[in-house]
Coordinates of C-alpha atoms and ligand atoms in Angstrom, one line a residue:
M202 CA 187.5 198.2 284.1
V203 CA 190.6 197.6 286.1
G204 CA 189.9 196.3 289.6
A205 CA 189.0 198.9 292.1
S206 CA 191.8 198.4 294.6
S207 CA 194.6 198.2 292.0
L208 CA 193.9 201.8 291.0
N209 CA 194.4 203.1 294.6
R210 CA 197.4 203.4 296.8
P211 CA 197.5 200.5 299.2
R212 CA 195.4 201.1 302.4
E213 CA 193.5 204.1 300.9
I214 CA 190.3 202.0 301.0
E215 CA 191.0 201.1 304.6
R216 CA 191.7 204.7 305.5
A217 CA 188.5 205.9 303.8
S218 CA 186.5 203.1 305.5
A219 CA 187.9 204.0 308.9
L220 CA 187.0 207.6 308.4
L221 CA 183.5 206.5 307.4
S222 CA 182.9 204.1 310.2
G223 CA 184.1 206.7 312.8
A224 CA 181.8 209.4 311.5
G225 CA 178.9 210.5 313.7
R226 CA 176.9 211.9 310.7
I227 CA 177.4 211.1 307.0
V228 CA 175.9 212.7 303.9
V229 CA 176.2 210.9 300.6
L230 CA 176.0 212.7 297.2
T231 CA 175.5 210.4 294.2
G232 CA 175.6 211.1 290.5
A233 CA 175.1 209.2 287.3
G234 CA 178.3 207.2 287.8
I235 CA 176.7 205.1 290.6
S236 CA 174.1 203.9 288.1
A237 CA 176.6 203.3 285.2
E238 CA 177.2 199.6 286.3
S239 CA 173.4 199.1 286.3
G240 CA 173.4 200.0 282.6
V241 CA 172.1 203.6 282.9
P242 CA 174.2 205.8 280.7
T243 CA 176.0 208.8 282.3
F244 CA 175.8 212.3 280.9
R245 CA 179.3 213.5 280.3
G246 CA 181.6 210.5 280.6
P247 CA 182.6 208.1 277.7
G248 CA 179.3 207.0 276.1
G249 CA 177.5 209.7 278.0
M250 CA 174.1 210.8 276.8
W251 CA 175.3 214.3 276.2
K252 CA 177.9 213.0 273.8
S253 CA 175.4 212.7 271.0
L254 CA 172.6 214.9 272.3
R255 CA 173.1 218.4 273.6
P256 CA 171.5 219.1 277.0
E257 CA 170.3 222.5 275.7
D258 CA 168.3 220.6 273.1
L259 CA 166.6 218.3 275.6
A260 CA 166.8 219.2 279.2
T261 CA 165.6 222.8 279.3
P262 CA 162.1 224.4 279.4
E263 CA 162.9 226.1 276.1
A264 CA 163.5 222.7 274.4
F265 CA 160.2 221.5 275.8
R266 CA 158.4 224.6 274.5
R267 CA 160.2 224.3 271.1
D268 CA 159.7 220.6 270.6
P269 CA 157.7 218.8 273.3
A270 CA 157.4 215.6 271.3
L271 CA 161.2 215.2 270.9
V272 CA 161.8 215.9 274.6
L273 CA 159.0 213.5 275.7
E274 CA 160.3 210.9 273.4
W275 CA 163.8 211.1 274.9
Y276 CA 162.4 210.8 278.4
A277 CA 160.2 207.9 277.4
W278 CA 163.3 206.2 275.9
R279 CA 165.2 206.8 279.2
R280 CA 162.2 205.6 281.3
A281 CA 162.0 202.3 279.3
L282 CA 165.8 201.8 279.6
V283 CA 165.8 202.4 283.4
R284 CA 162.9 200.0 283.9
E285 CA 165.2 197.3 282.5
C286 CA 168.0 198.2 284.9
S287 CA 168.5 197.1 288.5
P288 CA 170.3 198.6 291.5
N289 CA 173.9 197.5 291.6
P290 CA 176.1 196.6 294.7
A291 CA 176.9 200.3 295.2
H292 CA 173.2 201.2 295.6
H293 CA 172.7 198.3 298.0
A294 CA 175.7 199.2 300.1
L295 CA 174.5 202.8 300.6
A296 CA 171.0 201.5 301.4
R297 CA 172.5 199.2 304.1
L298 CA 174.6 202.1 305.5
A299 CA 171.5 204.3 305.7
L300 CA 169.4 201.6 307.3
E301 CA 172.0 200.5 309.8
V302 CA 171.7 203.5 312.1
P303 CA 168.6 205.6 311.0
G304 CA 169.4 209.3 311.2
R305 CA 173.2 208.8 310.9
T306 CA 173.4 208.7 307.0
T307 CA 171.5 211.0 304.6
L308 CA 171.5 210.1 300.9
V309 CA 171.3 212.9 298.3
T310 CA 171.1 212.0 294.7
Q311 CA 171.3 214.0 291.4
N312 CA 169.9 210.9 289.6
V313 CA 166.4 210.6 288.5
D314 CA 166.4 206.9 287.9
G315 CA 164.9 205.7 291.2
L316 CA 167.5 203.0 291.7
H317 CA 168.3 204.1 295.3
H318 CA 164.6 203.7 296.2
R319 CA 164.6 200.2 294.7
A320 CA 167.7 199.2 296.6
A321 CA 166.2 200.6 299.9
R322 CA 163.1 198.5 299.5
A323 CA 165.1 195.4 298.7
E324 CA 167.5 196.0 301.7
A325 CA 164.8 197.0 304.2
G326 CA 162.7 193.9 303.7
T327 CA 159.8 194.3 306.0
A328 CA 161.3 197.2 307.9
D329 CA 160.8 200.8 306.9
P330 CA 162.9 201.6 303.8
A331 CA 162.4 205.4 304.2
P332 CA 165.8 206.1 306.0
A333 CA 167.5 204.9 302.8
F334 CA 165.3 207.0 300.5
P335 CA 167.5 209.8 299.0
H336 CA 166.7 213.4 298.6
E337 CA 166.1 213.5 294.8
V338 CA 167.3 217.0 294.1
H339 CA 166.7 216.7 290.3
G340 CA 163.4 214.9 290.6
A341 CA 162.4 211.5 289.2
I342 CA 162.0 210.3 285.6
H343 CA 159.2 207.8 286.4
R344 CA 156.8 210.6 287.4
T345 CA 155.3 213.3 285.2
R346 CA 153.7 216.6 286.3
C347 CA 151.5 219.1 284.6
S348 CA 153.4 221.9 283.0
R349 CA 150.7 224.3 284.2
C350 CA 148.9 223.2 287.4
G351 CA 151.6 220.9 288.8
W352 CA 149.3 217.8 289.0
V353 CA 151.6 214.8 289.4
D354 CA 151.1 211.4 287.8
E355 CA 153.0 208.8 289.8
D356 CA 152.6 206.1 287.2
P357 CA 152.3 207.7 283.7
Q358 CA 151.5 205.5 280.8
D359 CA 153.6 206.2 277.7
V360 CA 151.4 208.1 275.2
V361 CA 151.8 207.0 271.5
A362 CA 152.9 209.8 269.2
P363 CA 151.6 212.0 267.7
D364 CA 149.4 212.3 270.7
L365 CA 151.0 214.2 273.6
P366 CA 150.2 213.5 277.3
R367 CA 147.8 216.1 278.8
C368 CA 146.8 216.9 282.3
P369 CA 143.4 215.4 283.3
R370 CA 142.6 218.5 285.3
C371 CA 143.6 221.4 283.1
A372 CA 144.5 219.7 279.7
A373 CA 148.0 221.4 279.6
L374 CA 150.9 219.3 278.5
M375 CA 152.4 216.8 281.0
R376 CA 156.2 217.0 281.4
P377 CA 158.8 214.8 283.1
D378 CA 159.0 215.5 286.9
V379 CA 162.7 216.4 286.7
V380 CA 164.6 219.7 287.1
W381 CA 165.8 221.1 283.8
F382 CA 168.7 223.5 283.3
G383 CA 167.7 227.0 284.3
E384 CA 165.0 225.7 286.6
M385 CA 165.1 226.1 290.4
L386 CA 165.4 223.0 292.5
D387 CA 162.7 222.2 295.1
P388 CA 163.8 224.5 298.0
D389 CA 162.6 222.0 300.7
V390 CA 164.6 219.1 299.1
L391 CA 167.7 221.3 298.6
G392 CA 167.4 222.8 302.1
A393 CA 167.2 219.4 303.7
S394 CA 170.2 218.3 301.7
F395 CA 172.3 221.3 302.7
D396 CA 171.2 220.8 306.4
A397 CA 172.4 217.2 306.3
A398 CA 175.7 218.3 304.6
E399 CA 176.3 221.0 307.3
A400 CA 175.7 218.4 310.1
A401 CA 177.9 215.8 308.4
D402 CA 181.4 214.8 309.6
V403 CA 181.9 213.0 306.2
C404 CA 180.5 213.8 302.8
L405 CA 180.9 210.7 300.6
V406 CA 180.7 211.7 296.9
V407 CA 180.1 208.9 294.4
G408 CA 180.0 209.0 290.6
T409 CA 179.5 212.7 289.9
S410 CA 181.5 215.1 287.7
A411 CA 180.8 217.7 290.3
L412 CA 179.9 220.2 287.6
V413 CA 176.2 220.9 288.1
Y414 CA 175.1 223.4 290.7
P415 CA 173.6 223.8 293.2
A416 CA 173.8 220.0 293.8
A417 CA 177.6 220.2 293.5
S418 CA 177.6 222.6 296.5
V419 CA 176.7 219.7 298.9
P420 CA 180.3 218.6 299.6
E421 CA 181.3 222.3 299.7
V422 CA 178.8 222.8 302.6
T423 CA 180.3 219.9 304.5
L424 CA 183.8 221.2 304.0
A425 CA 182.8 224.8 305.0
A426 CA 181.4 223.3 308.3
G427 CA 184.6 221.5 309.0
G428 CA 183.8 218.1 307.7
I429 CA 185.8 216.0 305.2
V430 CA 185.1 214.6 301.7
I431 CA 185.7 211.1 300.5
E432 CA 185.3 210.7 296.7
V433 CA 184.7 207.7 294.6
N434 CA 185.1 208.1 290.8
L435 CA 186.7 206.6 287.8
E436 CA 188.6 209.8 287.2
P437 CA 189.6 213.0 289.0
T438 CA 187.0 215.8 289.2
P439 CA 187.1 219.5 290.3
L440 CA 186.4 218.2 293.8
T441 CA 189.3 215.7 294.0
R442 CA 191.9 218.2 295.3
R443 CA 189.6 219.0 298.2
A444 CA 188.9 215.4 299.1
E445 CA 190.6 213.8 302.2
V446 CA 190.6 210.5 300.3
S447 CA 189.9 210.1 296.5
L448 CA 189.4 206.5 295.4
L449 CA 189.6 205.7 291.7
G450 CA 187.5 202.8 290.7
E451 CA 184.0 201.5 290.0
A452 CA 181.4 202.4 292.6
G453 CA 180.0 198.8 292.4
Q454 CA 183.3 197.4 293.7
L455 CA 184.4 200.2 296.0
L456 CA 181.2 200.9 298.0
P457 CA 180.7 197.5 299.4
A458 CA 184.4 197.5 300.5
L459 CA 184.1 201.0 302.0
T460 CA 181.0 200.3 304.0
A461 CA 181.9 196.7 305.1
Y462 CA 183.5 198.1 308.3
A463 CA 180.5 200.4 309.2
P464 CA 179.8 200.0 312.9
A465 CA 177.1 197.7 314.1
P466 CA 173.9 199.6 315.0
R467 CA 174.4 201.5 318.3
D468 CA 171.6 201.5 320.9
G469 CA 169.6 204.6 320.7
A470 CA 172.1 206.3 318.4
G471 CA 171.1 208.5 315.5
Ligands
BV8_26 C1 169.6 226.3 288.8 C2 167.9 217.0 284.1 C3 169.0 228.6 289.2 C4 167.3 215.8 284.6 C5 170.0 217.9 284.9 C6 177.5 228.7 284.9 C7 178.3 228.3 285.9 C8 177.8 227.5 287.0 C9 176.5 227.2 287.0 C10 175.7 227.6 286.0 C11 176.1 228.3 284.9 N1 175.1 228.5 284.1 C12 174.0 227.9 284.5 C13 174.3 227.4 285.7 C14 173.5 226.6 286.6 C15 173.3 225.2 286.0 C16 174.6 224.4 286.0 O1 175.1 224.0 287.1 N2 175.2 224.2 284.8 C17 176.5 223.6 284.7 C18 176.4 222.5 283.7 C19 177.5 224.6 284.4 N3 172.4 224.6 287.0 C20 171.1 224.7 286.8 O2 170.6 225.2 285.8 C21 170.2 224.2 287.9 N4 169.2 225.2 288.3 O3 170.8 226.6 289.0 O4 168.6 227.2 288.9 C22 169.4 229.2 288.0 C23 168.5 229.5 287.0 C24 168.8 230.2 285.9 C25 170.2 230.5 285.6 C26 171.2 230.1 286.5 C27 170.8 229.5 287.7 C28 169.5 222.9 287.5 C29 170.5 221.8 287.4 C30 169.8 220.5 287.0 C31 169.9 220.3 285.5 N5 169.3 219.0 285.2 N6 169.4 216.9 284.3 C32 167.6 214.7 283.7 O5 167.1 214.7 282.6 O6 168.4 213.8 284.2 S1 171.6 217.9 285.2 C33 172.3 216.4 284.8 O7 173.7 216.5 285.2 C34 171.8 215.2 285.5 O8 170.6 215.5 286.2 C35 172.9 214.8 286.5 O9 172.3 214.5 287.7 C36 173.7 216.1 286.6 C37 175.1 215.9 287.1 O10 175.7 215.0 286.3 P1 176.5 213.7 287.0 O11 175.5 213.0 287.8 O12 177.7 214.2 287.7 O13 176.8 212.8 285.8 P2 178.1 213.0 284.7 O14 177.7 212.1 283.6 O15 178.4 214.4 284.6 O16 179.3 212.4 285.5 C38 179.3 211.0 285.9 C39 180.5 210.8 286.7 O17 180.5 209.4 287.1 C40 181.8 211.0 286.0 O18 182.7 211.8 286.8 C41 182.4 209.6 285.7 O19 183.8 209.6 285.8 C42 181.8 208.9 286.9 N7 181.6 207.4 286.7 C43 181.2 206.8 285.6 N8 181.1 205.5 285.8 C44 181.4 205.3 287.1 C45 181.8 206.5 287.7 N9 182.2 206.6 289.0 C46 182.2 205.5 289.7 N10 181.9 204.3 289.2 C47 181.5 204.1 288.0 N11 181.2 202.9 287.5
ZN27 ZN1 147.1 220.6 284.9

């Protein structure tokens, strides 16, 4: 990929960074693009997972009812792939930004890969990583939950076909703890994300095609409340025309540059 800064007008990165470092409150929305450089395939971009597989065939309750083994096999494949991936400099840069002044930056992710959590633990060291834990609006692929009683397995063992994983409490099928198309998002998680977006001076949007709702509403909430949007992507999206600054390039290169100027922790701020 061509170097980040060569795709952008000179000083755009500095301008975006100045806007970010001057912000009182920041909300960050990430999508699959932030994990692409970690080796996690995106959904709709070149090589995206939806290229060969149709979301309707795999990421809906109907698909799970129709062929649970196929859907569970796809998620087991993705879980195994994600286990081999590591957070990249973009995840670490956002974790540092969130840890720098707790309460100033809220991370919201559409991703289910858990890489933000892993970057937060790595950056926090012995301190509390929680300020850098994102709101996971689409759930988490490494957890499963019962399709009937909701019991959650935080560390599911892959079940060998043709057996299917069943709930130890009610024996119904276990399913990935993610949000499928046509399913409601957790209202508490979504509400907290929108609250952060409304309070934010800046919404930093990283690596999302901005097509999937209601997650794609997060930057719209910030704009409606008078805030601004900074976008980082390889290509323009429906959000680009509303962004104060749109940086074209790889998140793994741009995010460290963007957050390098973040202010030192302020006493008692946040
Ligand atoms: C809901 C499952 C109420 C988990 C996912 C018609 C119009 C508008 C909306 C709808 C409609 N019909 C239905 C809807 C609602 C629907 C929706 O929005 N559909 C869209 C597609 C039109 N939403 C829902 O169903 C939601 N629920 O609304 O409930 C309801 C109920 C019934 C009927 C209506 C409403 C549930 C949405 C969640 C669906 N689950 N996945 C999983 O298995 O992962 S969505 C899937 O897309 C992923 O979760 C992902 O998070 C999400 C968004 O994708 P992105 O993250 O943006 O990834 P993408 O590949 O698209 O883009 C990557 C970007 O990164 C690209 O721009 C690329 O250029 C960039 N990039 C790549 N590499 C890099 C990079 N950028 C920087 N650096 C790089 N290196
Ligand atoms: Zn159950």
